[in-house]
């Protein structure tokens, strides 16, 4: 397949992207090819986004919390006391259904790789990449055997991914020192949140996953990323809908407003840097990389400015390893005869999209367990105008 007439952030030229056997084969100003052609108008193409922190099975929760907390421990105790019934009503939904919805939440936003924090995902055909080649440890406070797990010699070659410093009090800062102190095997640490982290502590981490919307919702503060970025690699994550909006682009624009990362740094925290950190063959649109590609309306903008104005409505196509998982209704006639999978038609706000798989059947199944479960797409499906 060839994606013709797209702009790539960082390259003002209009290019064609040739894709074969799940890989990007060639980029050129004009590609003549005897394979399927998809011609775009006023469009940008960028690597499938990498969400470096989510809990896929927690994305059927609404945001829980009605005050500013000092730490995740205070928040955790509060929600289990105040929202016990609502928590139980979500947890009775089978985990495979909850995880599958978590995948769709990400896919609708152009995410093609998720680093899922927690137990290994139970779904076998997740559409996008669910990365699990690491060791998930919840936190110093909430995981009883964290020291033993951290110092397991059988895991020494895997990065240890852990919530740390998620608070504004002294205990949150001290927790990071305790984690560093007990990393006896000098494992590669990838911290999550790090709101209480300072640059001296940051040097001990291979990377820090920044989840600004979650931080502001719980703590009314986020990590000093402008300082920490000089000492460690900054990746981007959303966390789940327990503490953030379902729409990744909402998170991205909030992060941009802080101006703690440049536009290029923020873009890289969603693409090339996590690909390098997690050792993925994606994160760039270049020859030989996996064809994880998002195409979106440019809305007569160019480069990163076009990227930062994207919404789920603007997404025209999401491709994962060369397979089209989502496309806009405007591309339907070009794709007739090219696509062979089953797709569901969904309404994302102002546009109809076709999404691979039976998303309506999934929602129906979830509602058997929780009739009042909420979704960002209309259900039953909104009829075409």
Short mmCIF file of C-alpha atoms in Angstrom, two decimals:
data_model
loop_
_atom_site.label_atom_id
_atom_site.label_comp_id
_atom_site.label_asym_id
_atom_site.label_seq_id
_atom_site.Cartn_x
_atom_site.Cartn_y
_atom_site.Cartn_z
CA UNK A 1 0.00 0.00 0.00
CA UNK A 2 1.03 3.60 -0.57
CA UNK A 3 -0.17 6.55 1.50
CA UNK A 4 0.19 9.46 -0.89
CA UNK A 5 0.22 13.21 -0.34
CA UNK A 6 0.98 13.46 3.40
CA UNK A 7 3.19 15.77 5.43
CA UNK A 8 5.34 14.45 8.29
CA UNK A 9 6.16 16.70 11.27
CA UNK A 10 9.75 17.84 10.88
CA UNK A 11 9.59 17.52 7.10
CA UNK A 12 7.64 20.20 5.24
CA UNK A 13 7.64 18.26 1.96
CA UNK A 14 4.56 16.39 0.78
CA UNK A 15 5.50 12.72 0.64
CA UNK A 16 4.28 9.27 -0.20
CA UNK A 17 4.82 6.38 2.23
CA UNK A 18 5.24 2.92 0.74
CA UNK A 19 4.29 0.02 3.02
CA UNK A 20 4.93 -3.67 2.48
CA UNK A 21 4.76 -6.70 4.78
CA UNK A 22 4.01 -4.54 7.80
CA UNK A 23 7.06 -2.30 7.32
CA UNK A 24 7.74 1.13 5.92
CA UNK A 25 9.68 0.55 2.69
CA UNK A 26 10.17 3.97 1.17
CA UNK A 27 9.44 7.66 1.55
CA UNK A 28 9.53 9.87 -1.53
CA UNK A 29 7.91 13.06 -2.84
CA UNK A 30 5.88 11.09 -5.37
CA UNK A 31 5.51 7.33 -5.40
CA UNK A 32 4.25 5.42 -8.41
CA UNK A 33 3.34 1.93 -7.33
CA UNK A 34 1.20 -0.85 -8.72
CA UNK A 35 -0.09 -1.67 -5.24
CA UNK A 36 -3.11 -0.09 -3.53
CA UNK A 37 -2.98 3.69 -3.39
CA UNK A 38 -4.63 5.89 -0.80
CA UNK A 39 -4.48 9.57 -1.68
CA UNK A 40 -4.97 12.06 1.14
CA UNK A 41 -5.74 15.78 1.06
CA UNK A 42 -4.43 18.31 3.62
CA UNK A 43 -3.15 15.52 5.87
CA UNK A 44 -0.27 14.83 8.23
CA UNK A 45 1.20 11.43 9.04
CA UNK A 46 3.01 10.62 12.27
CA UNK A 47 4.09 7.47 14.09
CA UNK A 48 1.45 5.55 15.99
CA UNK A 49 1.53 7.04 19.46
CA UNK A 50 3.04 5.15 22.40
CA UNK A 51 1.15 5.50 25.68
CA UNK A 52 3.80 4.61 28.26
CA UNK A 53 1.41 4.29 31.18
CA UNK A 54 -2.14 3.01 31.30
CA UNK A 55 -4.13 0.47 33.30
CA UNK A 56 -6.19 -1.04 30.49
CA UNK A 57 -8.65 -2.71 32.86
CA UNK A 58 -9.44 0.55 34.69
CA UNK A 59 -10.86 2.57 31.79
CA UNK A 60 -14.52 1.93 32.57
CA UNK A 61 -14.21 3.94 35.78
CA UNK A 62 -15.20 7.59 35.97
CA UNK A 63 -12.78 9.96 37.68
CA UNK A 64 -12.89 9.35 41.41
CA UNK A 65 -11.97 12.06 43.89
CA UNK A 66 -13.44 15.36 45.07
CA UNK A 67 -10.53 17.13 46.74
CA UNK A 68 -6.82 17.82 46.44
CA UNK A 69 -4.76 15.01 47.98
CA UNK A 70 -1.23 14.98 49.37
CA UNK A 71 -0.41 11.58 47.91
CA UNK A 72 -1.71 8.57 46.05
CA UNK A 73 -2.03 6.73 49.37
CA UNK A 74 -4.42 9.36 50.74
CA UNK A 75 -6.39 9.28 47.47
CA UNK A 76 -6.50 5.45 47.44
CA UNK A 77 -7.88 5.23 50.97
CA UNK A 78 -10.42 7.94 50.25
CA UNK A 79 -11.89 6.43 47.09
CA UNK A 80 -12.17 2.96 48.59
CA UNK A 81 -14.10 4.49 51.47
CA UNK A 82 -16.29 6.90 49.49
CA UNK A 83 -16.81 5.03 46.20
CA UNK A 84 -16.78 1.39 47.32
CA UNK A 85 -20.07 0.51 45.63
CA UNK A 86 -19.13 2.14 42.32
CA UNK A 87 -15.73 0.43 42.33
CA UNK A 88 -17.34 -2.95 42.93
CA UNK A 89 -19.83 -2.40 40.10
CA UNK A 90 -16.98 -1.94 37.60
CA UNK A 91 -14.82 -4.74 38.93
CA UNK A 92 -17.62 -7.26 38.43
CA UNK A 93 -17.20 -6.77 34.67
CA UNK A 94 -14.84 -9.55 33.46
CA UNK A 95 -11.31 -8.26 33.11
CA UNK A 96 -11.01 -9.30 29.45
CA UNK A 97 -13.94 -7.03 28.56
CA UNK A 98 -12.47 -4.15 30.54
CA UNK A 99 -9.07 -4.59 28.91
CA UNK A 100 -10.61 -4.77 25.45
CA UNK A 101 -12.37 -1.46 26.02
CA UNK A 102 -9.07 0.00 27.27
CA UNK A 103 -7.53 -0.97 23.93
CA UNK A 104 -10.31 0.78 21.99
CA UNK A 105 -9.98 3.89 24.17
CA UNK A 106 -6.37 4.16 23.07
CA UNK A 107 -6.97 3.18 19.44
CA UNK A 108 -9.61 5.88 18.96
CA UNK A 109 -6.90 8.42 19.84
CA UNK A 110 -4.22 7.05 17.51
CA UNK A 111 -2.30 4.96 20.04
CA UNK A 112 -0.74 1.81 18.56
CA UNK A 113 1.34 0.73 21.59
CA UNK A 114 0.36 0.73 25.27
CA UNK A 115 2.59 -0.11 28.21
CA UNK A 116 0.02 -1.71 30.48
CA UNK A 117 0.85 -1.48 34.17
CA UNK A 118 -0.19 -4.51 36.17
CA UNK A 119 -0.64 -8.18 35.49
CA UNK A 120 -0.13 -9.52 31.97
CA UNK A 121 -3.17 -8.72 29.84
CA UNK A 122 -5.52 -11.68 29.38
CA UNK A 123 -6.82 -10.78 25.89
CA UNK A 124 -5.15 -12.70 23.08
CA UNK A 125 -5.92 -10.48 20.05
CA UNK A 126 -5.62 -6.90 21.29
CA UNK A 127 -5.38 -5.17 17.86
CA UNK A 128 -2.61 -2.83 19.06
CA UNK A 129 0.65 -3.72 20.81
CA UNK A 130 0.31 -4.29 24.55
CA UNK A 131 3.91 -4.15 25.72
CA UNK A 132 4.75 -6.36 28.68
CA UNK A 133 8.48 -7.03 28.34
CA UNK A 134 9.10 -5.40 31.71
CA UNK A 135 8.29 -5.98 35.37
CA UNK A 136 5.34 -4.03 36.76
CA UNK A 137 5.60 -3.22 40.45
CA UNK A 138 2.75 -1.10 41.75
CA UNK A 139 4.47 1.07 44.36
CA UNK A 140 6.45 1.15 47.59
CA UNK A 141 3.33 1.75 49.67
CA UNK A 142 0.77 -0.52 48.00
CA UNK A 143 2.87 -3.59 47.16
CA UNK A 144 3.88 -5.62 50.19
CA UNK A 145 6.73 -7.57 48.55
CA UNK A 146 8.15 -4.79 46.37
CA UNK A 147 11.73 -5.18 47.70
CA UNK A 148 11.76 -8.90 46.96
CA UNK A 149 10.28 -8.42 43.52
CA UNK A 150 12.67 -5.58 42.68
CA UNK A 151 15.69 -7.68 43.64
CA UNK A 152 14.64 -10.87 41.88
CA UNK A 153 17.82 -11.91 39.99
CA UNK A 154 15.69 -13.62 37.32
CA UNK A 155 14.34 -10.20 36.34
CA UNK A 156 17.65 -8.36 36.26
CA UNK A 157 17.55 -7.82 32.48
CA UNK A 158 14.01 -6.40 32.48
CA UNK A 159 13.27 -2.81 33.44
CA UNK A 160 11.31 -2.39 36.67
CA UNK A 161 8.34 -0.07 36.15
CA UNK A 162 6.90 1.43 39.33
CA UNK A 163 4.70 4.29 40.56
CA UNK A 164 6.93 6.51 42.66
CA UNK A 165 6.85 9.95 44.24
CA UNK A 166 3.16 10.41 43.45
CA UNK A 167 2.51 13.09 46.02
CA UNK A 168 3.43 16.53 47.30
CA UNK A 169 4.39 15.66 50.88
CA UNK A 170 7.71 14.65 52.40
CA UNK A 171 6.69 10.99 52.44
CA UNK A 172 6.35 10.97 48.65
CA UNK A 173 9.86 12.39 48.26
CA UNK A 174 11.32 9.96 50.82
CA UNK A 175 9.64 7.04 49.04
CA UNK A 176 11.82 7.70 45.99
CA UNK A 177 14.98 7.59 48.11
CA UNK A 178 13.82 4.29 49.61
CA UNK A 179 13.27 2.82 46.15
CA UNK A 180 16.74 3.92 45.01
CA UNK A 181 18.34 2.58 48.21
CA UNK A 182 16.75 -0.86 47.84
CA UNK A 183 17.58 -1.27 44.17
CA UNK A 184 20.42 -3.55 45.22
CA UNK A 185 20.85 -5.16 41.81
CA UNK A 186 20.98 -1.77 40.08
CA UNK A 187 17.98 -2.62 37.92
CA UNK A 188 16.91 -0.20 35.22
CA UNK A 189 14.14 1.79 36.91
CA UNK A 190 11.33 3.43 35.01
CA UNK A 191 9.36 5.61 37.37
CA UNK A 192 5.77 6.72 36.91
CA UNK A 193 4.56 10.19 37.97
CA UNK A 194 7.58 11.38 40.04
CA UNK A 195 5.76 14.51 41.24
CA UNK A 196 8.00 14.69 44.31
CA UNK A 197 11.17 13.78 42.40
CA UNK A 198 14.21 16.07 42.31
CA UNK A 199 17.03 16.07 39.73
CA UNK A 200 19.41 14.20 42.05
CA UNK A 201 16.91 11.35 42.34
CA UNK A 202 16.10 11.46 38.62
CA UNK A 203 19.65 10.42 37.75
CA UNK A 204 18.89 6.96 39.16
CA UNK A 205 16.07 6.33 36.68
CA UNK A 206 16.35 5.18 33.09
CA UNK A 207 13.15 7.09 32.37
CA UNK A 208 10.22 8.84 34.01
CA UNK A 209 6.68 8.54 32.65
CA UNK A 210 4.93 11.88 32.92
CA UNK A 211 1.13 11.79 33.43
CA UNK A 212 0.28 15.47 33.95
CA UNK A 213 -3.51 15.29 33.81
CA UNK A 214 -3.62 12.53 36.42
CA UNK A 215 -1.22 14.51 38.63
CA UNK A 216 -3.23 17.73 38.45
CA UNK A 217 -6.49 15.90 39.13
CA UNK A 218 -5.18 14.20 42.28
CA UNK A 219 -2.56 16.59 43.56
CA UNK A 220 -3.04 19.92 41.75
CA UNK A 221 0.65 19.64 40.89
CA UNK A 222 2.84 17.73 38.45
CA UNK A 223 6.51 16.76 38.26
CA UNK A 224 9.14 19.44 37.56
CA UNK A 225 9.70 18.01 34.11
CA UNK A 226 11.66 21.06 32.95
CA UNK A 227 14.31 20.18 35.55
CA UNK A 228 14.07 16.38 35.47
CA UNK A 229 14.45 16.17 31.69
CA UNK A 230 18.12 17.09 32.02
CA UNK A 231 18.77 14.00 34.16
CA UNK A 232 16.51 11.29 32.72
CA UNK A 233 14.38 10.44 29.69
CA UNK A 234 10.82 11.75 29.78
CA UNK A 235 8.05 9.53 28.38
CA UNK A 236 4.33 10.33 28.22
CA UNK A 237 1.42 8.46 29.76
CA UNK A 238 -2.27 8.96 30.45
CA UNK A 239 -3.01 6.62 33.36
CA UNK A 240 -6.63 5.38 33.31
CA UNK A 241 -9.96 7.19 33.39
CA UNK A 242 -9.89 6.90 37.18
CA UNK A 243 -7.81 10.07 37.13
CA UNK A 244 -7.94 11.45 33.58
CA UNK A 245 -9.95 12.15 30.47
CA UNK A 246 -10.40 9.28 28.01
CA UNK A 247 -9.01 11.43 25.17
CA UNK A 248 -5.20 11.33 25.01
CA UNK A 249 -5.16 14.61 23.06
CA UNK A 250 -6.71 16.35 26.03
CA UNK A 251 -3.68 15.19 28.07
CA UNK A 252 -1.23 16.26 25.37
CA UNK A 253 -2.60 19.79 25.13
CA UNK A 254 -2.55 20.16 28.92
CA UNK A 255 1.10 19.09 28.92
CA UNK A 256 1.89 21.57 26.18
CA UNK A 257 0.37 24.43 28.18
CA UNK A 258 2.89 23.82 30.99
CA UNK A 259 5.73 24.63 28.53
CA UNK A 260 7.99 22.29 30.54
CA UNK A 261 8.85 20.42 27.35
CA UNK A 262 9.40 22.02 23.98
CA UNK A 263 7.00 21.03 21.22
CA UNK A 264 9.67 18.70 19.79
CA UNK A 265 10.41 17.15 23.19
CA UNK A 266 6.74 16.48 23.90
CA UNK A 267 6.28 14.93 20.45
CA UNK A 268 9.34 12.72 21.01
CA UNK A 269 7.99 11.62 24.43
CA UNK A 270 5.09 9.99 22.56
CA UNK A 271 7.10 8.54 19.66
CA UNK A 272 10.85 8.04 19.30
CA UNK A 273 11.89 8.15 22.97
CA UNK A 274 9.50 5.47 24.24
CA UNK A 275 10.33 3.34 21.20
CA UNK A 276 14.00 3.52 22.18
CA UNK A 277 13.31 2.97 25.88
CA UNK A 278 11.03 -0.03 25.37
CA UNK A 279 13.15 -1.31 22.43
CA UNK A 280 10.41 -1.15 19.82
CA UNK A 281 10.81 -1.01 16.07
CA UNK A 282 8.44 1.92 15.81
CA UNK A 283 8.25 5.56 16.87
CA UNK A 284 9.54 6.98 13.56
CA UNK A 285 8.33 7.14 9.98
CA UNK A 286 11.43 5.87 8.23
CA UNK A 287 12.53 2.95 6.08
CA UNK A 288 12.55 -0.37 7.91
CA UNK A 289 10.37 0.66 10.84
CA UNK A 290 7.07 -1.06 11.62
CA UNK A 291 4.21 0.58 9.75
CA UNK A 292 2.53 1.96 12.87
CA UNK A 293 1.16 5.14 11.32
CA UNK A 294 -1.56 7.68 12.07
CA UNK A 295 -2.89 9.99 9.38
CA UNK A 296 -4.91 13.03 10.47
CA UNK A 297 -6.34 16.19 8.99
CA UNK A 298 -3.80 19.00 8.95
CA UNK A 299 -6.52 21.67 8.91
CA UNK A 300 -4.28 23.84 6.75
CA UNK A 301 -1.54 23.80 9.39
CA UNK A 302 1.97 22.39 9.05
CA UNK A 303 4.45 20.45 11.16
CA UNK A 304 4.01 20.20 14.90
CA UNK A 305 1.35 22.89 14.97
CA UNK A 306 -0.87 20.58 12.94
CA UNK A 307 -0.03 17.69 15.26
CA UNK A 308 -1.00 19.56 18.42
CA UNK A 309 -4.39 20.52 17.03
CA UNK A 310 -5.43 16.92 16.29
CA UNK A 311 -8.54 15.53 17.93
CA UNK A 312 -10.04 12.04 17.58
CA UNK A 313 -12.43 13.53 15.02
CA UNK A 314 -9.46 14.58 12.87
CA UNK A 315 -7.92 11.11 12.67
CA UNK A 316 -8.30 9.73 9.16
CA UNK A 317 -6.49 6.42 9.52
CA UNK A 318 -4.68 4.30 12.11
CA UNK A 319 -2.40 1.55 10.89
CA UNK A 320 -0.65 -1.04 13.07
CA UNK A 321 2.11 -3.10 11.46
CA UNK A 322 0.63 -2.30 8.07
CA UNK A 323 -2.93 -3.30 8.97
CA UNK A 324 -5.65 -0.66 8.95
CA UNK A 325 -7.43 -0.63 12.31
CA UNK A 326 -9.42 2.59 11.94
CA UNK A 327 -10.39 4.87 9.08
CA UNK A 328 -12.59 7.89 8.54
CA UNK A 329 -15.79 7.64 6.51
CA UNK A 330 -14.26 9.99 3.92
CA UNK A 331 -11.84 7.21 2.92
CA UNK A 332 -14.47 4.50 2.61
CA UNK A 333 -14.70 4.47 -1.20
CA UNK A 334 -10.91 4.52 -1.66
CA UNK A 335 -10.59 1.53 0.64
CA UNK A 336 -13.31 -0.58 -0.95
CA UNK A 337 -11.63 -3.74 -2.16
CA UNK A 338 -8.51 -3.10 -0.08
CA UNK A 339 -9.74 -3.92 3.41
CA UNK A 340 -10.95 -7.41 4.21
CA UNK A 341 -11.56 -7.31 7.98
CA UNK A 342 -14.85 -6.60 9.74
CA UNK A 343 -15.31 -3.04 10.96
CA UNK A 344 -17.78 -1.30 13.24
CA UNK A 345 -19.11 2.14 12.35
CA UNK A 346 -18.84 4.54 15.28
CA UNK A 347 -19.48 8.24 15.84
CA UNK A 348 -16.63 10.07 17.58
CA UNK A 349 -18.25 13.44 18.09
CA UNK A 350 -18.61 14.95 14.65
CA UNK A 351 -17.35 12.19 12.37
CA UNK A 352 -18.09 8.58 11.58
CA UNK A 353 -15.17 6.17 11.81
CA UNK A 354 -14.81 2.52 10.90
CA UNK A 355 -13.01 0.57 13.63
CA UNK A 356 -11.84 -3.01 13.27
CA UNK A 357 -13.73 -5.52 15.38
CA UNK A 358 -17.16 -5.61 16.96
CA UNK A 359 -16.97 -2.60 19.26
CA UNK A 360 -20.77 -2.42 19.57
CA UNK A 361 -20.91 -6.07 20.61
CA UNK A 362 -18.24 -5.34 23.22
CA UNK A 363 -20.23 -2.42 24.63
CA UNK A 364 -23.38 -4.54 24.68
CA UNK A 365 -21.55 -7.29 26.58
CA UNK A 366 -20.16 -4.78 29.11
CA UNK A 367 -23.64 -3.34 29.66
CA UNK A 368 -24.91 -6.80 30.61
CA UNK A 369 -22.78 -6.46 33.73
CA UNK A 370 -23.10 -2.69 34.19
CA UNK A 371 -26.08 -1.15 32.37
CA UNK A 372 -25.04 2.41 33.23
CA UNK A 373 -21.46 2.07 31.93
CA UNK A 374 -20.52 5.20 30.01
CA UNK A 375 -18.68 5.42 26.68
CA UNK A 376 -17.38 8.35 24.58
CA UNK A 377 -19.11 7.00 21.47
CA UNK A 378 -22.93 6.80 21.18
CA UNK A 379 -24.56 3.47 21.95
CA UNK A 380 -26.60 2.17 20.30
CA UNK A 381 -24.75 3.40 17.23
CA UNK A 382 -25.96 6.74 15.95
CA UNK A 383 -27.60 6.32 12.53
CA UNK A 384 -26.01 7.94 9.52
CA UNK A 385 -27.44 11.33 8.56
#
